[in-house]
mmCIF file of C-alpha atoms and ligand atoms in Angstrom:
data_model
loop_
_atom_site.group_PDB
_atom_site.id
_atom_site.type_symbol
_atom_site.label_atom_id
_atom_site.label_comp_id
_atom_site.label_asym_id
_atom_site.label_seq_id
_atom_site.Cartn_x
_atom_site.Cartn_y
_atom_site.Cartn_z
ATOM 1 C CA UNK A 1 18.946 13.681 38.172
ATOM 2 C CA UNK A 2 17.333 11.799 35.356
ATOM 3 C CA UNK A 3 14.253 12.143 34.339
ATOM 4 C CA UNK A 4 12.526 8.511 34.479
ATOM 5 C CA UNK A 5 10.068 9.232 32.200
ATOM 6 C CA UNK A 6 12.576 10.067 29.145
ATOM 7 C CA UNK A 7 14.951 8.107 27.332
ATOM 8 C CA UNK A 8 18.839 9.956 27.270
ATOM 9 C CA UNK A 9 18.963 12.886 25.049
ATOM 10 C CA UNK A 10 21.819 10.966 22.599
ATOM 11 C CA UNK A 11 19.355 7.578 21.968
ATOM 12 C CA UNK A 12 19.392 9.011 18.486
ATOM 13 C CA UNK A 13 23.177 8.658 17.830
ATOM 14 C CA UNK A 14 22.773 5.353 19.348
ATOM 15 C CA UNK A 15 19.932 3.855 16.552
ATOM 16 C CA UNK A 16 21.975 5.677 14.049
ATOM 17 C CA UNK A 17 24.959 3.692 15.085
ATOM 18 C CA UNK A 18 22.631 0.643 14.878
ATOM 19 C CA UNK A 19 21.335 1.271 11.697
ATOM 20 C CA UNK A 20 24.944 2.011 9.918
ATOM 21 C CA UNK A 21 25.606 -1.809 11.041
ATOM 22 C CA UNK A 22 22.286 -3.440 10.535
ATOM 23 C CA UNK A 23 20.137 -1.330 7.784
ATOM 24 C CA UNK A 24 18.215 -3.915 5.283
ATOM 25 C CA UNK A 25 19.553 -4.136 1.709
ATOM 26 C CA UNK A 26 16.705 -2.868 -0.563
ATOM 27 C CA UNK A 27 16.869 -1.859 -4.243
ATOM 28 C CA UNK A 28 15.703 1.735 -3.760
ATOM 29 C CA UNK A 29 18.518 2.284 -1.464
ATOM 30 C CA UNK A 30 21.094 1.169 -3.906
ATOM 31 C CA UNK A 31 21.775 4.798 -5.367
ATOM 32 C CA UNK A 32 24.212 7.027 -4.184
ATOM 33 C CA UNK A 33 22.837 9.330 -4.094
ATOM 34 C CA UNK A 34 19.792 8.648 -3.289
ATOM 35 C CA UNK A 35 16.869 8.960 -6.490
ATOM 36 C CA UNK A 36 14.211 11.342 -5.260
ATOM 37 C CA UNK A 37 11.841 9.665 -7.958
ATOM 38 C CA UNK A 38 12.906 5.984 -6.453
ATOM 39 C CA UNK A 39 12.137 7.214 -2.957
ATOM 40 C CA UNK A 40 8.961 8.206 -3.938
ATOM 41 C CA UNK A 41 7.700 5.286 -5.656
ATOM 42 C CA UNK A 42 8.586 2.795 -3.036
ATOM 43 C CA UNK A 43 7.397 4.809 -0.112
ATOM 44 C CA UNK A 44 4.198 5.041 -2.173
ATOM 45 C CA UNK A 45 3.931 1.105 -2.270
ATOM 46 C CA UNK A 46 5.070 0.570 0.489
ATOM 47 C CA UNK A 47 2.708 2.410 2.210
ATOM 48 C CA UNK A 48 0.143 -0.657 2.197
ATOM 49 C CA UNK A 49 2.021 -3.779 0.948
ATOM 50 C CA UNK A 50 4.803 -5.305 2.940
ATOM 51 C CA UNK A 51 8.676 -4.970 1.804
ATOM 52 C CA UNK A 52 9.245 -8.161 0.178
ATOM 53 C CA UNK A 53 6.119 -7.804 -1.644
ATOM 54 C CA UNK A 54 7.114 -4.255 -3.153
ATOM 55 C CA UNK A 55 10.654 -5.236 -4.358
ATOM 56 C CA UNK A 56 9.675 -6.993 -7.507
ATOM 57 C CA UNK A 57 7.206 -4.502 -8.502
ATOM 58 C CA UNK A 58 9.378 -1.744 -7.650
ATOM 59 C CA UNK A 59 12.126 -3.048 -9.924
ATOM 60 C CA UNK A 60 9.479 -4.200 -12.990
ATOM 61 C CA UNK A 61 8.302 -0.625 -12.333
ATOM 62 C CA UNK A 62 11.596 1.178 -12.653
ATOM 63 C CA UNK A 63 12.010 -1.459 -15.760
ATOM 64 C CA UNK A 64 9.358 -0.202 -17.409
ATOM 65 C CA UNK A 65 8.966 3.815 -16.413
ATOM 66 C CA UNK A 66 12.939 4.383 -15.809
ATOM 67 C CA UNK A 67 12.488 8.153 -15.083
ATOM 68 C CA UNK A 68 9.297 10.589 -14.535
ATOM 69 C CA UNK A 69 9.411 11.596 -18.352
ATOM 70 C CA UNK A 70 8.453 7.646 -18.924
ATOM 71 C CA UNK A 71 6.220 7.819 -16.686
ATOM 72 C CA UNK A 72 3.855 10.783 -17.402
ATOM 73 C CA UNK A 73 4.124 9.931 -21.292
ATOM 74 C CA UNK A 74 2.614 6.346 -19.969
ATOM 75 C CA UNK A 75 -1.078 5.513 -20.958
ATOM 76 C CA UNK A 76 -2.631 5.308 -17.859
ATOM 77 C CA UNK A 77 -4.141 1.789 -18.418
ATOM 78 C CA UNK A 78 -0.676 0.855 -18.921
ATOM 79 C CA UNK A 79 0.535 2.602 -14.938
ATOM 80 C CA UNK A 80 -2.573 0.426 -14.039
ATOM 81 C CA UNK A 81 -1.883 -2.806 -15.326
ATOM 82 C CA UNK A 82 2.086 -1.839 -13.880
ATOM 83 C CA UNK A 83 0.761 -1.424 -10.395
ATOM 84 C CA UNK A 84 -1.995 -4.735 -10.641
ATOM 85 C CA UNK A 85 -1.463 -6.911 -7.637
ATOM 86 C CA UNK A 86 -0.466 -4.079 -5.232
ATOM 87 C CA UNK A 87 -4.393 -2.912 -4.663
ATOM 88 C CA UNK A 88 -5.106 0.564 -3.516
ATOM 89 C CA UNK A 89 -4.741 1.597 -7.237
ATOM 90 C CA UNK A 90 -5.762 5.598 -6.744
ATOM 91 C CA UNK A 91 -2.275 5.451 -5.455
ATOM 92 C CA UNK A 92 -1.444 4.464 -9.404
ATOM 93 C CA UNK A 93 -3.375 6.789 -10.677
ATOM 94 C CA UNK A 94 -2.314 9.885 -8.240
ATOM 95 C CA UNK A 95 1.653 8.776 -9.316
ATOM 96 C CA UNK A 96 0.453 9.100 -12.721
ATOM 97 C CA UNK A 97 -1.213 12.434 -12.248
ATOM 98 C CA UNK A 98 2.047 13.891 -10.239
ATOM 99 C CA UNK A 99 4.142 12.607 -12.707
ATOM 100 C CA UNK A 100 2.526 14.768 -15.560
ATOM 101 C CA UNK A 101 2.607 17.582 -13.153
ATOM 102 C CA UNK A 102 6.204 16.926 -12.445
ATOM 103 C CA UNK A 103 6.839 16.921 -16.282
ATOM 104 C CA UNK A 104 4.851 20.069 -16.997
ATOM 105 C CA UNK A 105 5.739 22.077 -14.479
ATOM 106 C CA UNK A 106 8.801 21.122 -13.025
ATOM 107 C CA UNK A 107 10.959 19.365 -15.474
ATOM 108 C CA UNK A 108 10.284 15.858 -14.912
ATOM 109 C CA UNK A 109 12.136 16.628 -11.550
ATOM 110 C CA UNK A 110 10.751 16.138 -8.188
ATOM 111 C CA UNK A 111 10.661 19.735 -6.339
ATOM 112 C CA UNK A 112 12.760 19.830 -2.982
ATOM 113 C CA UNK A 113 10.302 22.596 -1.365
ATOM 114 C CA UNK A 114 7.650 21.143 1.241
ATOM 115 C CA UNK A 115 4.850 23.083 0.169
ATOM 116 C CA UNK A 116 5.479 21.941 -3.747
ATOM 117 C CA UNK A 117 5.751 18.518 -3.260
ATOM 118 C CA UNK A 118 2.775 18.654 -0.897
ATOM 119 C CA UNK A 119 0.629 20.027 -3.485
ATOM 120 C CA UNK A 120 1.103 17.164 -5.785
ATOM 121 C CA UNK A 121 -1.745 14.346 -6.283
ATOM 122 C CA UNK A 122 -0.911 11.690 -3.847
ATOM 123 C CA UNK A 123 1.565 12.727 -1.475
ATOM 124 C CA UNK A 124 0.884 13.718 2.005
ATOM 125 C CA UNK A 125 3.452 14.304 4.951
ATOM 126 C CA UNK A 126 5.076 10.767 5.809
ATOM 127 C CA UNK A 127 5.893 10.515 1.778
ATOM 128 C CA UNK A 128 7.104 14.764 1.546
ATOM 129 C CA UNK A 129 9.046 13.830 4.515
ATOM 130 C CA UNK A 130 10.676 10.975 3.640
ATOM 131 C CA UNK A 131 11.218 12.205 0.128
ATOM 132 C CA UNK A 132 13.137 15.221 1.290
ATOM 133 C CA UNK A 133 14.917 14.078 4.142
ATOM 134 C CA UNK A 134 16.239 10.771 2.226
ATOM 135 C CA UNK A 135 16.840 12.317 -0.993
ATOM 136 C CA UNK A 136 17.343 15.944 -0.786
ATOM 137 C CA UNK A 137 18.831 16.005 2.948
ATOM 138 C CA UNK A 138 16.534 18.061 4.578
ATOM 139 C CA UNK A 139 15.987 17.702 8.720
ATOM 140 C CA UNK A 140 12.162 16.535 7.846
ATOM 141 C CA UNK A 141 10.295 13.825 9.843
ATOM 142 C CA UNK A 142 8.413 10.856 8.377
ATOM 143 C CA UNK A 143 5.698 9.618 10.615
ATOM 144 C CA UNK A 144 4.041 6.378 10.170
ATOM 145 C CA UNK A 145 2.894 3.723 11.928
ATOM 146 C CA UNK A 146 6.222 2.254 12.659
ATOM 147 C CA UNK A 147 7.334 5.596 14.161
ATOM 148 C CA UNK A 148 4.296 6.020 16.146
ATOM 149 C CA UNK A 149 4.806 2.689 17.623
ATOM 150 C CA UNK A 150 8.197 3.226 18.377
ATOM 151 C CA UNK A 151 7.488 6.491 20.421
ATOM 152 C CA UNK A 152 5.101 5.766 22.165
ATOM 153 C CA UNK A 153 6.874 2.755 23.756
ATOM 154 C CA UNK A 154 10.432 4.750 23.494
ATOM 155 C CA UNK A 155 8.448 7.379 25.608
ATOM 156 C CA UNK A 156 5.490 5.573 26.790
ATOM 157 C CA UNK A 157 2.717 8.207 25.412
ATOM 158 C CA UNK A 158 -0.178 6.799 27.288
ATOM 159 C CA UNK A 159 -2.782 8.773 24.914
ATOM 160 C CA UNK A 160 -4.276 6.640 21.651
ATOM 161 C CA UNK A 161 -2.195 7.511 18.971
ATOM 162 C CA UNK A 162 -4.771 7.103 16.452
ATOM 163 C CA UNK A 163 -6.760 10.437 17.810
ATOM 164 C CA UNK A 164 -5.311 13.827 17.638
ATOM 165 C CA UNK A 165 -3.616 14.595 20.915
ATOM 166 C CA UNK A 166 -1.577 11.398 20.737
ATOM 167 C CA UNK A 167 -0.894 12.112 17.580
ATOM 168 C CA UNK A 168 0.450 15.582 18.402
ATOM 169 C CA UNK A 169 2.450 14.238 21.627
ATOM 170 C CA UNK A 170 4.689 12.121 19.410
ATOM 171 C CA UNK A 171 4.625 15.068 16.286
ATOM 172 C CA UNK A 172 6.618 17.110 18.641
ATOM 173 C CA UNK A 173 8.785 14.242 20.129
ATOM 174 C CA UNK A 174 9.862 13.881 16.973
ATOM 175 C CA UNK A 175 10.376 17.298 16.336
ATOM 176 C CA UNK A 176 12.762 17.606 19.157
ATOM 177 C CA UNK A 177 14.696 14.459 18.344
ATOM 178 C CA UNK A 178 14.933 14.444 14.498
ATOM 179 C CA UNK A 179 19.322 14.545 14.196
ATOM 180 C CA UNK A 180 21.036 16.115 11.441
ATOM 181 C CA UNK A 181 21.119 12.699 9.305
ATOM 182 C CA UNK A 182 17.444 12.345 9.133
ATOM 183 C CA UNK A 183 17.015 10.539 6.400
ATOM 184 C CA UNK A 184 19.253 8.037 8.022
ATOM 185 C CA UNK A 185 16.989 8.208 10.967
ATOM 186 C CA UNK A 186 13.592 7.993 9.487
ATOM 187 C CA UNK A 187 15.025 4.712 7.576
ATOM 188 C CA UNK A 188 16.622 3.838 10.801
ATOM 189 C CA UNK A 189 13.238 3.463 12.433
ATOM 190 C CA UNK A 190 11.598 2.202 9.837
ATOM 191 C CA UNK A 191 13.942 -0.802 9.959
ATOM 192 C CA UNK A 192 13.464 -1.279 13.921
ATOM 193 C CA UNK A 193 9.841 -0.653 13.940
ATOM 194 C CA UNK A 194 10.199 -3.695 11.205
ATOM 195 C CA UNK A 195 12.189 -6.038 12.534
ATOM 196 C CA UNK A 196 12.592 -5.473 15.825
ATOM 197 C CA UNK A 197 10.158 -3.049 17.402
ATOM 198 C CA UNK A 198 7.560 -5.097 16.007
ATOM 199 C CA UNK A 199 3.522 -4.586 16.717
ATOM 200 C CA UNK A 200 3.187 -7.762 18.456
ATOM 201 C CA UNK A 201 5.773 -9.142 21.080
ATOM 202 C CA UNK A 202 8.255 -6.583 20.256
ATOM 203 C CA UNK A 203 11.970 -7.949 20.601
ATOM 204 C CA UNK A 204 13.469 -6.087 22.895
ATOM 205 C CA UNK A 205 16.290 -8.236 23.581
ATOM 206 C CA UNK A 206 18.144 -7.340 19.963
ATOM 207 C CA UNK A 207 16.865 -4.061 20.213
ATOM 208 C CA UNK A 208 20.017 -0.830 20.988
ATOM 209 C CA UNK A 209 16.852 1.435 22.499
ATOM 210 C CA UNK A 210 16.438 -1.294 25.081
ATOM 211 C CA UNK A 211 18.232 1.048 27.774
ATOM 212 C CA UNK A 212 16.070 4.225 27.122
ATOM 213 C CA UNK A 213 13.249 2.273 26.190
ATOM 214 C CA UNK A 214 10.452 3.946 29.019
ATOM 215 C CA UNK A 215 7.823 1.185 27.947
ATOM 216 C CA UNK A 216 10.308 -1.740 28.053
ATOM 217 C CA UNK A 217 11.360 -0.434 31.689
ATOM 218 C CA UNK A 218 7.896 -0.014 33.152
ATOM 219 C CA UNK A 219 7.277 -3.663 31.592
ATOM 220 C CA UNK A 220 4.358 -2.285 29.326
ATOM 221 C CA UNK A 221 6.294 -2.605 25.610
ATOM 222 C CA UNK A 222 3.244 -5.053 24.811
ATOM 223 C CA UNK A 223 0.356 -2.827 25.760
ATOM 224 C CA UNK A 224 2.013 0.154 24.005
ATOM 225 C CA UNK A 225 0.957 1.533 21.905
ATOM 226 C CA UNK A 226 -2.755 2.692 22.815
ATOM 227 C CA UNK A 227 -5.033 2.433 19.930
ATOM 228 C CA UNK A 228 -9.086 2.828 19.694
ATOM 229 C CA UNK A 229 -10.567 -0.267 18.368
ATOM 230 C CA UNK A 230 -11.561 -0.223 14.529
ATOM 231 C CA UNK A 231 -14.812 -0.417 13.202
ATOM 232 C CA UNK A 232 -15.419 -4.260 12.106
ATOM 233 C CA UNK A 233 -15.096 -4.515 7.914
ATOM 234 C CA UNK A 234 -18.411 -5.591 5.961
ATOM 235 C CA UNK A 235 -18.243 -8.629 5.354
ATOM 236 C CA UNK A 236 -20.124 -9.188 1.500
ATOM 237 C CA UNK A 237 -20.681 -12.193 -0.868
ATOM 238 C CA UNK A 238 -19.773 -11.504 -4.419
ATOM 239 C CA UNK A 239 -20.780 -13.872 -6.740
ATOM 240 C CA UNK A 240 -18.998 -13.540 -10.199
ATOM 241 C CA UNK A 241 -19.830 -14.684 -13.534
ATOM 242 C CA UNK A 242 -18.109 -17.133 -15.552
ATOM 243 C CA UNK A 243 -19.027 -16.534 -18.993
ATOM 244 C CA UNK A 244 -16.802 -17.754 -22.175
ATOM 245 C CA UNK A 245 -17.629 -18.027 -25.848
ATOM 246 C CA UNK A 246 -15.237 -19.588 -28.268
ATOM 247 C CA UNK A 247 -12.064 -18.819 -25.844
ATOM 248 C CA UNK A 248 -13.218 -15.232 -24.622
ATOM 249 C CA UNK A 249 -14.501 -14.252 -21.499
ATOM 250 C CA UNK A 250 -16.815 -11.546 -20.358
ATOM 251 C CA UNK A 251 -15.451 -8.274 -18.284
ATOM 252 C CA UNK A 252 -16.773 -5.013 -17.338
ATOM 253 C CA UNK A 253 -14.982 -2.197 -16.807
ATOM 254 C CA UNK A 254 -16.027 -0.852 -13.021
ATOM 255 C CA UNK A 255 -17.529 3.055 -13.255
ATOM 256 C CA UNK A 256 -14.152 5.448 -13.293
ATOM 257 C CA UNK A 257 -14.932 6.856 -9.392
ATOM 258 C CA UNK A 258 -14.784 4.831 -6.482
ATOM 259 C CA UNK A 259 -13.490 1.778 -5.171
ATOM 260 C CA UNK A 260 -10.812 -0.034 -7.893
ATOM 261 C CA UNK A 261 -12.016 2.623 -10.292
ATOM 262 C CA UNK A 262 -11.894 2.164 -13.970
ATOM 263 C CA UNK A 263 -10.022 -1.438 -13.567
ATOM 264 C CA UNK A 264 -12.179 -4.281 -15.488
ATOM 265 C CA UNK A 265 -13.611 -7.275 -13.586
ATOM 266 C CA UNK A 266 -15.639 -10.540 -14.176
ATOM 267 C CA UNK A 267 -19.491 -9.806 -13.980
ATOM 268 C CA UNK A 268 -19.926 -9.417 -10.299
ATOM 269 C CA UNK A 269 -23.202 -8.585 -7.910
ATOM 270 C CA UNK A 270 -22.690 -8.234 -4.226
ATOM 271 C CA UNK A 271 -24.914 -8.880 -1.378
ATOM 272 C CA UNK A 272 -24.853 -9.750 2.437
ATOM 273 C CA UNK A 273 -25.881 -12.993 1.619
ATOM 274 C CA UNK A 274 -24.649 -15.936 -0.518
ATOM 275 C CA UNK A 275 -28.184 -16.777 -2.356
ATOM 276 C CA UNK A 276 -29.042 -13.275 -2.907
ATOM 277 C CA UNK A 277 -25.682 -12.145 -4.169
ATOM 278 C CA UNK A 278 -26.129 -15.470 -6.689
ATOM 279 C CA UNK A 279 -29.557 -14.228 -7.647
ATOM 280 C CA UNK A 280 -28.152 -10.723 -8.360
ATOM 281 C CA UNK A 281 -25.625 -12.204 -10.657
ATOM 282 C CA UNK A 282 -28.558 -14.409 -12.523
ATOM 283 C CA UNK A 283 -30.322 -10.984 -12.816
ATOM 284 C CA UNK A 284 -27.677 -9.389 -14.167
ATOM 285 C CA UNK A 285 -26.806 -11.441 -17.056
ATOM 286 C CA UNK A 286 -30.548 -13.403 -17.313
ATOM 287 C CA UNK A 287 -29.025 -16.338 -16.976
ATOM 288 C CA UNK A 288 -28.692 -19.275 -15.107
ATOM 289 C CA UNK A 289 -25.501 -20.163 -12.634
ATOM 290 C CA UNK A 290 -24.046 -23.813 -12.439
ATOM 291 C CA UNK A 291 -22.010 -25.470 -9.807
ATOM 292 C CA UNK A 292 -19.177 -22.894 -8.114
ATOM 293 C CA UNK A 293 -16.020 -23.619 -9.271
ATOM 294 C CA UNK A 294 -14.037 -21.336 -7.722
ATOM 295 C CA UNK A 295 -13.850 -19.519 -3.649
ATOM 296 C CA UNK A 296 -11.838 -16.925 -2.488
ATOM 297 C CA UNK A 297 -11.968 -14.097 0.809
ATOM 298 C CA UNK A 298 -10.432 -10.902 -0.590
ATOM 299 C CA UNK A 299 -9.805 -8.700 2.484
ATOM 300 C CA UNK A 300 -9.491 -4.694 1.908
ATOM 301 C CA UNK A 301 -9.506 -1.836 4.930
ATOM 302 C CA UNK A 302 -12.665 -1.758 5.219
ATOM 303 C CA UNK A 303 -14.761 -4.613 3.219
ATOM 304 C CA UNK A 304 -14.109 -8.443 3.142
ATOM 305 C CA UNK A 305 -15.519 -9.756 -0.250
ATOM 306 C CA UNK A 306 -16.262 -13.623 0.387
ATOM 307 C CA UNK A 307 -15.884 -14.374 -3.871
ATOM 308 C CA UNK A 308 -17.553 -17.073 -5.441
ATOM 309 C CA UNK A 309 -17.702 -17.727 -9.629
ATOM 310 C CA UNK A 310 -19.791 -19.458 -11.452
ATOM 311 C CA UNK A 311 -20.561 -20.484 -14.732
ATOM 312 C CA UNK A 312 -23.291 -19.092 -16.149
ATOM 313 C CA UNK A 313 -25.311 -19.967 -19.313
ATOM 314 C CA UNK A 314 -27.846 -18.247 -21.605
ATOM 315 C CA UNK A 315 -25.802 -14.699 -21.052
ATOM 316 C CA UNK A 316 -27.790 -11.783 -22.120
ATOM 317 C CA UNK A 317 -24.909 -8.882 -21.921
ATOM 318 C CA UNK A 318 -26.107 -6.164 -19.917
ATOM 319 C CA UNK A 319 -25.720 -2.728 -20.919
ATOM 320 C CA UNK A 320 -22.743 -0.781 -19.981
ATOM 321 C CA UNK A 321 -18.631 -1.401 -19.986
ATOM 322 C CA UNK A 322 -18.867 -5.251 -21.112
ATOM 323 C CA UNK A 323 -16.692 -6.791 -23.393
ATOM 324 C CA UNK A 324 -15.187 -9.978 -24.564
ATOM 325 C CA UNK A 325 -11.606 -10.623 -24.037
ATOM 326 C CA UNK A 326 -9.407 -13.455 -25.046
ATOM 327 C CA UNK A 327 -6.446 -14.661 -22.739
ATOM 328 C CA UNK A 328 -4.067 -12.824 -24.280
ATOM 329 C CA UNK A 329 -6.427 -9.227 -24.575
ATOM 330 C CA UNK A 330 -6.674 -9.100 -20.953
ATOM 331 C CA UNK A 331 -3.529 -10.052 -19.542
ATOM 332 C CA UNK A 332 -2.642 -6.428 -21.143
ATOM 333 C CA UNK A 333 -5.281 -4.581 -19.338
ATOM 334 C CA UNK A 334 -5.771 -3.793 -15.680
ATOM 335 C CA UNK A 335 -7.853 -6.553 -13.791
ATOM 336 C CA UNK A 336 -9.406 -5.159 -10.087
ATOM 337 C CA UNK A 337 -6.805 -6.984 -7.592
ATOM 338 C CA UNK A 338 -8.825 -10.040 -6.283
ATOM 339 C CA UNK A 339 -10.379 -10.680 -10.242
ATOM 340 C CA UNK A 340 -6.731 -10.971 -11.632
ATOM 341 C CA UNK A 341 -6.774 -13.683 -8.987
ATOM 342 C CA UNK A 342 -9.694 -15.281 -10.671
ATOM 343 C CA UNK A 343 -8.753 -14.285 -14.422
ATOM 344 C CA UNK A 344 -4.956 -16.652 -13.790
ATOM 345 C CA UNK A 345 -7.856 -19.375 -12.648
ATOM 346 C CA UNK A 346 -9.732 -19.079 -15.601
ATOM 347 C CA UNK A 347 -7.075 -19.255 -18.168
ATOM 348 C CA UNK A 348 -6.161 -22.635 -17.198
ATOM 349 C CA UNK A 349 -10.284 -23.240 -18.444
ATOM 350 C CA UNK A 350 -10.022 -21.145 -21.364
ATOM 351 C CA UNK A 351 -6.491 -22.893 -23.040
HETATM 352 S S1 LIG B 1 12.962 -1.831 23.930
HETATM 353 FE FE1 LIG B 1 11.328 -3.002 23.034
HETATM 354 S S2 LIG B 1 9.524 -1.699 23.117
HETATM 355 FE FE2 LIG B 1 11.309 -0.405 23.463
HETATM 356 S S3 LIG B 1 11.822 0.424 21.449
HETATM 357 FE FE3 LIG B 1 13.036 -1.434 21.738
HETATM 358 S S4 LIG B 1 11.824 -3.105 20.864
HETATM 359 FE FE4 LIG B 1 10.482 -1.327 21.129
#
């Protein structure tokens, strides 16, 4: 008899079969066979930026560092200023790191062994996994969000995947399911978990798992999967300073740990409030702000920045990482994400 609460044994042959007909065109699968070091960098940006978004940067990338050896010979202001725009730059920096590790000690390869490519800055299990399965072949899981999703609606795992026991449940679903092609399979579900199996209103209609699908039987593919609710970001006001002298404007480079380490920004104070985070700005660079000229909500993880720039006259600079830049200086060097938004603004001011 079959067991209700599983899909058939073979539903793996059937999304492979799916995939071979339907898998998305996308520049790091173009090799044949596949580049370990191009699987690598676009699982890295892909990890929080969505696919259309990654393809031009992953082919300026590959422009610019064509192998590992370009790479970890790169300044690493330069992999900076290469990855500006995606956010999340420690991922940058940990590539960079790898790659030097990758040059020194295992020549400017990629190593196919787990516990080797583990050990490098950077890369944790969904990125070893996919590395190893889709370029070196190996029968090695990728689990991300997309393939927790997919499980627990495949299977309907009732526990919140985002704590450890639902976490485990799926681990060794996959375990038992993973096929011989597995890199074909962790793409596969990437793509349905993308197009089809998709967080909200999943499309179950277009989808070939729609006949083992547990969730979509039981009519609960919308409350699957079970997550605990996230912690609210902070919401801050950062006020930023707009200060130019004959065509330059002022930047400080942020402290080198931390959030958007070592990337330069405009003069910036932050507070919960509008007024104060003005006044901390004023304090900053004893000086007075003008009208605001320019509003933006930058939204990370965690934080919401509400952004706000003003003019400001009578600049003292304060001590530390400032410096004057002209338009062409600091299109060169990296700019925190949401302050290259503001530096494109302030060019038009500057010409
Ligand atoms: S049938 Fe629906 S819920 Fe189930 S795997 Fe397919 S898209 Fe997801």
């Amino acid at each position: 008899m079959m067991d209700e609460k599983k899909p058939a044994r073979d539903w793996p042959e059937k999304l492979l079969t799916w995939f071979d007909g339907h898998k998305r065109d996308l520049p790091w699968r173009e090799d044949k066979p596949r580049n370990p070091y191009h699987v690598w960098i676009s699982e890295i940006m892909l990890q929080q930026t969505r696919t259309e978004a990654v393809k031009p940067y992953f082919n300026s990338w590959m422009e610019r560092f064509p192998t590992i050896h370009d790479l970890a010979e790169a300044e690493e202001a330069e992999v900076l200023h290469q990855w500006q725009g995606l956010g999340y730059y420690s991922r940058a920096r940990n590539i960079h790191k790898a790659a030097r590790e990758m040059e020194e000690t295992y020549g400017s390869r990629l190593p196919d062994d787990k516990a080797a490519i583990l050990a490098l800055p950077g890369i944790g299990n969904y990125t070893a996994g996919a590395i190893l399965s889709m370029a070196y072949g190996k029968k090695e899981g990728a689990i991300d969000g997309n393939v927790l999703r997919v499980y627990a609606r495949l299977y309907q795992v009732e526990e919140d995947i985002l704590k450890s026991r639902g976490r485990k449940e799926i681990e060794s679903l996959v375990e038992a399911t993973l096929p011989d092609r597995a890199g074909d399979f962790n793409e596969a579900l990437m793509d349905l978990g993308a197009d089809v199996c998709i967080p909200k209103n999943p499309r179950c209609s277009l989808c070939p798992l729609a006949g083992e699908c547990v969730a979509f039987r039981n009519g609960k593919e919308k409350e699957l999967p079970r997550r605990s609710a996230k912690k609210p970001p902070k919401e801050e006001a950062a006020a930023c300073g707009l200060c130019i002298r004959e065509g330059r404007v002022l930047l400080h480079k942020r402290p080198s740990k931390g959030m958007l380490a070592s990337m330069w920004e405009f003069p910036m104070a932050l507070a919960e409030k509008e007024e104060d985070a003005k006044k901390g700005l004023e304090q900053l660079l004893s000086g007075t702000t003008e009208d605001c000229l320019w509003t933006y909500k930058h939204v990370f993880t965690h934080r919401i920045w509400h952004m706000k720039a003003y003019p400001v006259k009578e600049v003292a600079v304060p001590e530390g990482e400032y410096r004057w830049f002209s338009p062409e200086e600091y299109r060169e060097i990296p700019l925190a994400g949401p302050h290259a938004r503001l530096a494109a603004f302030v060019e038009k001011m500057v010409d």
